[in-house]
Short mmCIF file of C-alpha atoms and ligand atoms in Angstrom, two decimals:
data_model
loop_
_atom_site.label_atom_id
_atom_site.label_comp_id
_atom_site.label_asym_id
_atom_site.label_seq_id
_atom_site.Cartn_x
_atom_site.Cartn_y
_atom_site.Cartn_z
CA MET A 168 88.90 93.78 -11.33
CA THR A 169 88.07 96.74 -9.10
CA ASP A 170 89.64 97.85 -5.87
CA ALA A 171 88.90 100.57 -3.37
CA LEU A 172 92.11 102.54 -3.88
CA HIS A 173 92.05 106.27 -4.63
CA PHE A 174 94.73 108.23 -6.45
CA ASP A 175 94.51 111.98 -6.02
CA PRO A 176 94.91 113.73 -9.39
CA ASN A 177 96.88 116.64 -7.87
CA THR A 178 99.27 114.94 -5.48
CA GLY A 179 102.03 112.42 -5.98
CA ILE A 180 105.70 112.25 -6.88
CA ALA A 181 106.67 115.22 -9.08
CA ALA A 182 110.42 114.47 -9.23
CA ILE A 183 112.96 111.97 -7.93
CA GLY A 184 116.65 112.43 -7.15
CA VAL A 185 118.95 109.58 -6.16
CA GLN A 186 122.47 110.03 -4.80
CA LEU A 187 125.03 107.29 -4.20
CA PRO A 188 128.42 108.01 -2.57
CA PRO A 189 131.71 108.05 -4.52
CA LEU A 190 133.19 104.81 -3.10
CA ALA A 191 132.16 101.16 -2.99
CA MET A 192 133.60 97.75 -2.17
CA ASP A 193 133.01 94.41 -3.82
CA VAL A 194 131.75 92.01 -1.13
CA ARG A 195 134.15 89.38 -2.49
CA GLU A 196 137.01 91.67 -1.42
CA LEU A 197 135.45 91.96 2.03
CA ALA A 198 135.12 88.15 2.15
CA ALA A 199 138.85 87.82 1.37
CA LEU A 200 139.67 90.35 4.10
CA ARG A 201 137.54 88.51 6.65
CA GLY A 202 138.60 84.98 5.57
CA VAL A 203 135.01 84.08 4.64
CA ASP A 204 133.87 82.04 1.61
CA PRO A 205 132.71 84.75 -0.87
CA ASP A 206 129.74 82.56 -1.80
CA LYS A 207 128.31 83.23 1.66
CA TYR A 208 128.03 86.93 0.83
CA THR A 209 127.02 86.59 -2.84
CA LEU A 210 124.87 83.44 -2.85
CA GLY A 211 124.02 83.18 0.85
CA LEU A 212 123.01 86.84 1.30
CA GLY A 213 122.57 87.91 -2.32
CA CYS A 214 124.96 90.88 -1.97
CA ASP A 215 127.29 92.26 -4.66
CA GLU A 216 128.79 95.69 -3.87
CA MET A 217 128.40 97.99 -0.88
CA ALA A 218 128.46 101.76 -1.31
CA LEU A 219 130.84 103.56 1.05
CA CYS A 220 131.44 107.17 2.03
CA PRO A 221 134.93 108.68 2.04
CA GLU A 222 136.13 110.59 5.09
CA GLY A 223 134.32 113.90 5.46
CA TYR A 224 131.33 112.79 3.38
CA GLY A 225 128.16 111.52 5.00
CA VAL A 226 124.41 111.44 5.42
CA VAL A 227 123.94 115.20 4.90
CA ASP A 228 125.99 115.20 1.66
CA LEU A 229 123.93 112.31 0.34
CA ALA A 230 120.66 114.02 1.28
CA VAL A 231 121.70 117.35 -0.25
CA GLY A 232 122.95 115.66 -3.44
CA ALA A 233 119.66 113.78 -3.89
CA ALA A 234 117.62 116.91 -3.10
CA LYS A 235 119.51 119.06 -5.62
CA ARG A 236 118.89 116.47 -8.31
CA ALA A 237 115.17 116.23 -7.48
CA LEU A 238 114.82 120.02 -7.42
CA ALA A 239 116.61 120.37 -10.78
CA GLN A 240 114.32 117.78 -12.38
CA TRP A 241 111.20 119.30 -10.88
CA GLY A 242 111.95 122.72 -12.25
CA GLY A 243 110.03 124.43 -9.40
CA SER A 244 111.59 126.89 -7.03
CA VAL A 245 112.58 126.38 -3.38
CA GLU A 246 110.10 129.16 -2.53
CA ASP A 247 107.33 126.75 -3.55
CA ILE A 248 108.38 124.23 -0.85
CA GLY A 249 106.33 124.35 2.36
CA LEU A 250 107.53 121.13 4.00
CA LEU A 251 110.97 119.54 4.31
CA VAL A 252 111.17 116.14 5.99
CA VAL A 253 114.27 113.98 6.23
CA GLY A 254 113.85 110.34 7.24
CA SER A 255 117.04 108.75 8.57
CA GLU A 256 118.57 106.51 11.18
CA SER A 257 122.00 108.12 10.77
CA ALA A 258 121.15 111.27 12.74
CA VAL A 259 124.13 113.51 13.45
CA ASP A 260 122.51 115.22 16.45
CA MET A 261 120.01 114.08 19.07
CA SER A 262 118.19 117.41 18.99
CA ARG A 263 118.87 119.42 15.83
CA PRO A 264 117.03 117.75 12.92
CA LEU A 265 118.89 116.54 9.85
CA SER A 266 116.51 118.73 7.87
CA ALA A 267 118.20 121.83 9.36
CA PHE A 268 121.62 120.67 8.10
CA VAL A 269 120.09 119.98 4.69
CA ALA A 270 118.12 123.26 4.60
CA GLU A 271 121.32 125.18 5.31
CA GLU A 272 123.00 123.67 2.25
CA LEU A 273 119.94 124.21 0.05
CA GLY A 274 119.25 127.75 1.22
CA LEU A 275 115.79 126.73 2.39
CA ARG A 276 114.31 129.04 5.03
CA GLY A 277 111.15 130.93 5.75
CA ARG A 278 107.51 129.79 5.76
CA ILE A 279 108.29 126.12 5.89
CA ARG A 280 107.84 123.20 8.29
CA SER A 281 111.15 121.36 8.60
CA TYR A 282 111.85 118.24 10.68
CA GLU A 283 113.38 114.76 10.85
CA THR A 284 111.58 111.42 11.15
CA LYS A 285 113.09 108.35 12.77
CA HIS A 286 111.82 104.80 12.70
CA ALA A 287 114.80 102.68 11.58
CA CYS A 288 114.48 101.89 7.85
CA TYR A 289 110.78 102.89 7.85
CA GLY A 290 111.57 106.56 8.61
CA GLY A 291 111.66 107.66 4.96
CA THR A 292 108.29 106.11 4.24
CA VAL A 293 106.77 107.84 7.28
CA ALA A 294 108.16 111.12 5.91
CA LEU A 295 106.61 110.44 2.50
CA ARG A 296 103.21 109.51 3.97
CA GLN A 297 103.19 112.65 6.11
CA ALA A 298 103.98 114.81 3.07
CA LEU A 299 101.28 113.10 1.05
CA GLU A 300 98.67 113.43 3.80
CA TRP A 301 99.72 117.07 4.42
CA ARG A 302 98.93 117.81 0.78
CA LEU A 303 95.68 115.82 0.81
CA SER A 304 94.49 117.50 4.03
CA GLY A 305 94.59 120.94 2.44
CA ALA A 306 97.14 122.19 5.00
CA ALA A 307 99.74 122.58 2.24
CA ARG A 308 97.73 125.37 0.54
CA GLY A 309 99.25 124.40 -2.81
CA LYS A 310 102.86 124.19 -1.58
CA ALA A 311 105.11 121.24 -2.40
CA ALA A 312 107.01 118.97 0.00
CA LEU A 313 110.62 117.87 -0.25
CA VAL A 314 111.01 114.40 1.28
CA ILE A 315 114.42 112.82 1.66
CA ALA A 316 115.44 109.35 2.84
CA SER A 317 119.18 109.30 3.54
CA ASP A 318 121.42 106.88 5.39
CA VAL A 319 124.88 105.46 5.85
CA ALA A 320 124.65 101.85 7.02
CA LEU A 321 127.78 100.70 8.82
CA TYR A 322 128.25 97.79 11.22
CA ALA A 323 131.11 97.16 13.60
CA PRO A 324 134.08 95.67 11.69
CA LYS A 325 133.73 91.83 11.57
CA ASP A 326 130.04 91.99 12.52
CA PRO A 327 128.02 89.41 10.52
CA GLY A 328 126.07 92.36 9.05
CA GLU A 329 129.25 93.89 7.56
CA PRO A 330 128.68 92.58 4.00
CA THR A 331 125.19 94.14 4.02
CA GLN A 332 126.52 97.67 4.59
CA GLY A 333 125.70 100.45 2.17
CA ALA A 334 124.67 104.06 1.74
CA GLY A 335 122.45 106.25 -0.40
CA ALA A 336 119.73 108.87 -0.49
CA VAL A 337 116.51 109.35 -2.40
CA ALA A 338 114.74 112.70 -2.53
CA MET A 339 111.19 113.15 -3.80
CA ILE A 340 109.20 116.27 -4.50
CA ILE A 341 105.61 115.67 -3.44
CA ALA A 342 103.42 117.90 -5.57
CA GLU A 343 101.72 117.32 -8.95
CA PRO A 344 102.00 113.61 -9.84
CA LYS A 345 104.24 114.02 -12.89
CA VAL A 346 106.27 110.89 -12.15
CA ALA A 347 103.89 108.77 -10.06
CA ARG A 348 100.61 108.76 -8.16
CA ILE A 349 100.41 107.21 -4.69
CA ALA A 350 97.24 105.58 -3.40
CA THR A 351 95.66 107.49 -0.52
CA GLU A 352 95.06 104.17 1.22
CA SER A 353 98.00 102.19 2.57
CA PHE A 354 98.38 99.04 4.67
CA ALA A 355 100.37 99.39 7.89
CA TYR A 356 101.37 96.95 10.61
CA ALA A 357 103.49 97.58 13.74
CA GLU A 358 104.56 95.57 16.75
CA PRO A 359 107.15 96.47 19.44
CA ALA A 360 110.30 94.33 19.13
CA PHE A 361 114.03 94.58 19.77
CA ASP A 362 115.26 93.19 16.46
CA PHE A 363 117.66 95.99 15.50
CA TRP A 364 118.45 99.06 17.59
CA ARG A 365 121.21 101.58 18.26
CA PRO A 366 121.34 102.90 21.83
CA VAL A 367 122.18 106.57 22.29
CA GLY A 368 125.96 106.99 22.08
CA ASP A 369 126.61 103.75 20.21
CA SER A 370 128.26 104.08 16.81
CA PHE A 371 126.93 100.82 15.44
CA PRO A 372 123.62 98.99 15.68
CA SER A 373 122.85 95.93 17.76
CA VAL A 374 121.07 93.29 15.73
CA GLU A 375 119.13 90.12 16.50
CA GLY A 376 119.51 88.94 12.91
CA LYS A 377 117.17 85.96 13.05
CA LEU A 378 114.50 87.88 14.99
CA SER A 379 114.66 90.73 12.48
CA LEU A 380 114.02 88.24 9.69
CA ASP A 381 111.01 86.81 11.56
CA CYS A 382 109.62 90.30 12.23
CA TYR A 383 110.15 91.29 8.60
CA LYS A 384 108.37 88.17 7.38
CA LYS A 385 105.44 88.73 9.74
CA ALA A 386 105.17 92.38 8.67
CA THR A 387 105.18 91.37 5.00
CA GLU A 388 102.39 88.87 5.53
CA GLU A 389 100.28 91.27 7.63
CA CYS A 390 100.54 94.17 5.15
CA PHE A 391 99.91 92.12 2.01
CA GLN A 392 96.96 90.31 3.61
CA GLN A 393 95.33 93.73 4.16
CA LEU A 394 95.85 94.59 0.50
CA VAL A 395 94.26 91.29 -0.52
CA GLY A 396 91.28 91.68 1.82
CA ASP A 397 88.43 89.46 0.71
CA ARG A 398 89.84 88.95 -2.81
CA THR A 399 92.16 86.17 -3.89
CA PRO A 400 95.88 87.09 -3.80
CA ALA A 401 96.01 86.50 -7.56
CA ASP A 402 93.19 89.01 -8.13
CA ALA A 403 94.65 91.55 -5.73
CA LEU A 404 98.09 91.41 -7.37
CA ALA A 405 96.94 90.96 -10.97
CA ASP A 406 97.48 94.54 -12.07
CA PHE A 407 100.91 95.01 -10.43
CA ALA A 408 103.86 95.31 -12.80
CA ALA A 409 106.47 95.14 -10.01
CA VAL A 410 106.65 94.81 -6.23
CA CYS A 411 109.44 96.59 -4.36
CA PHE A 412 110.64 95.76 -0.87
CA HIS A 413 112.92 97.28 1.73
CA VAL A 414 116.20 95.50 0.95
CA PRO A 415 118.46 94.91 4.00
CA PHE A 416 120.06 92.29 1.72
CA PRO A 417 118.36 90.54 -1.21
CA LYS A 418 118.14 87.10 0.45
CA MET A 419 115.98 88.59 3.22
CA VAL A 420 113.50 89.79 0.60
CA LYS A 421 113.48 86.37 -1.05
CA LYS A 422 112.70 84.74 2.30
CA ALA A 423 109.88 87.20 2.98
CA VAL A 424 108.39 86.45 -0.43
CA GLY A 425 108.64 82.74 0.42
CA GLN A 426 106.63 83.41 3.56
CA LEU A 427 104.10 85.43 1.58
CA GLY A 428 103.68 82.58 -0.90
CA GLU A 429 103.02 80.16 1.97
CA SER A 430 100.43 82.47 3.51
CA PHE A 431 98.75 82.80 0.08
CA GLU A 432 98.87 78.98 -0.24
CA TRP A 433 100.78 79.35 -3.50
CA THR A 434 102.80 76.46 -4.92
CA PRO A 435 106.60 76.87 -4.66
CA GLU A 436 106.59 77.40 -8.44
CA ALA A 437 104.03 80.23 -8.20
CA THR A 438 106.03 81.90 -5.40
CA SER A 439 109.25 81.57 -7.36
CA SER A 440 107.63 82.99 -10.47
CA PHE A 441 106.29 85.98 -8.47
CA TYR A 442 109.74 86.61 -6.97
CA GLU A 443 111.65 86.26 -10.24
CA GLY A 444 109.12 88.19 -12.31
CA MET A 445 107.99 90.99 -10.02
CA VAL A 446 110.48 91.41 -7.16
CA ASN A 447 114.01 90.34 -8.07
CA PRO A 448 114.29 92.67 -11.11
CA THR A 449 113.65 95.70 -8.84
CA MET A 450 116.80 95.10 -6.75
CA ASP A 451 119.59 95.73 -9.31
CA TRP A 452 120.45 99.14 -7.84
CA ASN A 453 120.19 97.77 -4.28
CA ARG A 454 122.81 95.16 -5.14
CA LYS A 455 125.13 98.07 -6.05
CA SER A 456 124.22 100.36 -3.12
CA GLY A 457 124.01 97.78 -0.33
CA ASN A 458 121.57 98.57 2.47
CA GLY A 459 120.63 102.25 2.35
CA TYR A 460 118.34 101.84 5.40
CA THR A 461 115.56 104.46 4.85
CA ALA A 462 116.67 104.90 1.23
CA SER A 463 116.71 101.18 0.47
CA LEU A 464 113.02 100.76 -0.50
CA TRP A 465 113.03 104.06 -2.40
CA ILE A 466 116.13 103.08 -4.38
CA SER A 467 114.18 100.00 -5.47
CA VAL A 468 111.06 102.08 -6.26
CA ALA A 469 113.15 104.60 -8.25
CA GLN A 470 114.55 101.72 -10.30
CA ALA A 471 111.13 100.12 -10.77
CA LEU A 472 109.56 103.42 -11.92
CA ALA A 473 112.32 104.19 -14.41
CA GLY A 474 111.05 103.71 -17.95
CA ARG A 475 107.63 102.54 -16.79
CA ALA A 476 104.56 103.28 -18.90
CA ALA A 477 101.95 105.55 -17.32
CA GLY A 478 99.30 103.63 -15.40
CA GLN A 479 101.49 100.66 -14.46
CA ARG A 480 101.17 99.78 -10.79
CA ILE A 481 103.98 99.10 -8.29
CA GLY A 482 103.79 97.79 -4.73
CA ALA A 483 106.20 99.33 -2.20
CA PHE A 484 106.68 97.45 1.08
CA SER A 485 108.48 99.40 3.79
CA TYR A 486 109.90 97.85 6.95
CA GLY A 487 111.72 99.42 9.88
CA SER A 488 112.96 97.52 12.88
CA GLY A 489 111.38 98.09 16.18
CA PHE A 490 109.10 97.38 14.21
CA GLY A 491 106.83 99.28 11.83
CA SER A 492 105.84 98.50 8.27
CA GLU A 493 103.58 99.78 5.52
CA LEU A 494 102.61 98.70 2.03
CA LEU A 495 102.02 101.51 -0.48
CA VAL A 496 100.53 101.30 -3.94
CA ILE A 497 102.13 103.53 -6.56
CA GLU A 498 101.13 104.13 -10.18
CA ALA A 499 103.60 105.36 -12.80
CA ALA A 500 102.66 108.66 -14.47
CA GLU A 501 103.83 110.19 -17.74
CA GLY A 502 107.19 111.41 -16.35
CA ALA A 503 108.34 107.93 -15.35
CA ALA A 504 109.22 106.95 -18.91
CA ALA A 505 112.03 109.51 -19.31
CA ALA A 506 113.42 108.86 -15.78
CA PRO A 507 116.35 111.32 -15.64
CA TRP A 508 117.28 109.90 -12.23
CA ALA A 509 118.26 106.61 -13.90
CA ASP A 510 120.99 108.42 -15.88
CA GLU A 511 122.24 109.98 -12.65
CA VAL A 512 122.42 106.61 -10.92
CA ALA A 513 124.26 105.16 -13.94
CA GLU A 514 126.71 108.07 -13.73
CA ASP A 515 127.23 107.58 -9.96
CA LEU A 516 127.91 103.89 -10.49
CA LYS A 517 130.29 104.54 -13.37
CA SER A 518 132.27 107.26 -11.63
CA ARG A 519 132.57 105.70 -8.19
CA ARG A 520 135.76 103.93 -7.16
CA LEU A 521 136.01 100.40 -5.74
CA VAL A 522 138.25 100.36 -2.68
CA SER A 523 140.84 97.71 -1.86
CA GLN A 524 141.03 95.74 1.40
CA ASP A 525 143.76 98.06 2.72
CA GLU A 526 141.77 101.16 1.88
CA TYR A 527 138.69 99.72 3.52
CA ASP A 528 140.64 98.93 6.68
CA ALA A 529 142.03 102.46 6.72
CA LEU A 530 138.60 103.96 6.13
CA ARG A 531 137.00 101.95 8.93
CA GLY A 532 139.92 102.70 11.25
CA ALA A 533 139.50 106.39 10.63
CA ARG A 534 135.75 106.18 11.17
CA LEU A 535 136.16 104.24 14.40
CA ALA A 536 138.63 106.84 15.65
CA ALA A 537 136.22 109.64 14.70
CA ALA A 538 133.39 107.89 16.55
CA GLU A 539 135.35 107.58 19.79
N1 COA B 58 128.09 79.39 0.38
C1 COA B 58 126.81 79.74 0.14
N2 COA B 58 125.93 80.10 1.12
C2 COA B 58 126.39 80.17 2.38
C3 COA B 58 127.73 79.83 2.69
C4 COA B 58 128.59 79.44 1.63
N3 COA B 58 129.87 79.11 1.86
N4 COA B 58 127.89 79.99 4.03
C5 COA B 58 126.70 80.41 4.53
N5 COA B 58 125.79 80.52 3.52
C6 COA B 58 124.40 80.95 3.62
C7 COA B 58 123.67 80.35 4.80
O1 COA B 58 123.20 79.06 4.51
C8 COA B 58 122.57 81.39 4.99
O2 COA B 58 121.59 81.19 4.01
P1 COA B 58 120.13 80.72 4.47
O3 COA B 58 119.69 81.71 5.52
O4 COA B 58 119.33 80.80 3.23
O5 COA B 58 120.29 79.35 5.03
C9 COA B 58 123.26 82.70 4.64
O6 COA B 58 124.42 82.35 3.88
C10 COA B 58 123.68 83.52 5.84
O7 COA B 58 124.39 82.67 6.69
P2 COA B 58 124.25 82.78 8.27
O8 COA B 58 125.17 81.82 8.89
O9 COA B 58 122.80 82.75 8.63
O10 COA B 58 124.81 84.26 8.45
P3 COA B 58 125.23 85.05 9.72
O11 COA B 58 124.98 84.37 10.99
O12 COA B 58 126.60 85.49 9.40
O13 COA B 58 124.20 86.30 9.69
C11 COA B 58 122.84 88.04 8.80
C12 COA B 58 123.90 86.98 8.51
C13 COA B 58 122.50 88.68 7.50
C14 COA B 58 121.58 87.45 9.37
C15 COA B 58 123.45 89.10 9.67
O14 COA B 58 124.39 89.70 8.87
C16 COA B 58 122.50 90.17 10.13
O15 COA B 58 121.96 90.07 11.18
N6 COA B 58 122.35 91.24 9.34
C17 COA B 58 121.50 92.35 9.62
C18 COA B 58 120.06 92.02 9.47
C19 COA B 58 119.32 93.26 9.21
O16 COA B 58 119.76 94.06 8.42
N7 COA B 58 118.19 93.42 9.87
C20 COA B 58 117.57 94.66 9.75
C21 COA B 58 116.42 94.90 9.49
S1 COA B 58 115.39 94.69 8.33
#
């Protein structure tokens, strides 16, 4: 089977760094605290644990931690970086970009373009595409880009979205494709909607949960139909080893795949086999991080790339409320097999502490007070 995708031999993901925060909570504990049947959170939403930040630790710490890991794996020097982009929806300032806070910690200054991208959970993917296209355009003049997706996802206490909270950051060096190549072509779809938003000054998002699911499903269908084009879905997806999604919570992904199966006129068995074989196995880390907003898709991609043989193909579907979406095609390269970032994630998960109901209450109380 042939397709029209192009993979530049000199540009792709050269290194990946993932950072999860030092605390987490089992959603069953949250269910007990809120007087909810735990099955609603585990079976109904597909959640397991939600990563949490202690007081004084936040989106910048996550971004810097991920960046340091990516830089260490890459082996290049910060002087070789010509672009720093941080995608996030947890901005700490309406004017000063998150990239400036991160650059300060990393000692990055000089002949570099540094900025922040915002488009809900799609912001990290926009940052990645811009870095990729900057390299492909020739504007980079051989320099590398440091792209970071970093977020802390918190809802108002007792909000229905509370069990889907999470946090995390993924940093990627965009330079020689040692870890993965990314197809130059991608498949985007956008439509204005108010499905999830956070007005200026508000600490927590407003969500139309059902509308966001409908928008997400429509975006999935629109992006994958472009990938399929005039082929059959089976042909178009035949050489994919895994398909990663933005993961607000795993059940949302399962529903979107259900919608995709219907639009492809697959039998329920074929849809289920696609979900269980290609999608569900990529969400193990997401079940431990919770929703990392911009980082969520890239946590899934980092997991899917880990240990992969060179040449294996992965789909990466990005969605951000508002809404914008894009499907990327990624191919593992030689460096994916060793996957040092997988050891770092395992270490983060092993060393982090699960908080009790009392601790969670105290943490949220302190955060609410800080936000006022
Ligand atoms: N045992 C098992 N399953 C249960 C259950 C129980 N005791 N109680 C409820 N459930 C199931 C429901 O049947 C439902 O599953 P279904 O949708 O497959 O039918 C699921 O749990 C959720 O229940 P629901 O009543 O719809 O939840 P809710 O009104 O509390 O809302 C969200 C949940 C997730 C929709 C809400 O948290 C939300 O809006 N989250 C944010 C969405 C988001 O992140 N959007 C962003 C952009 S992508």
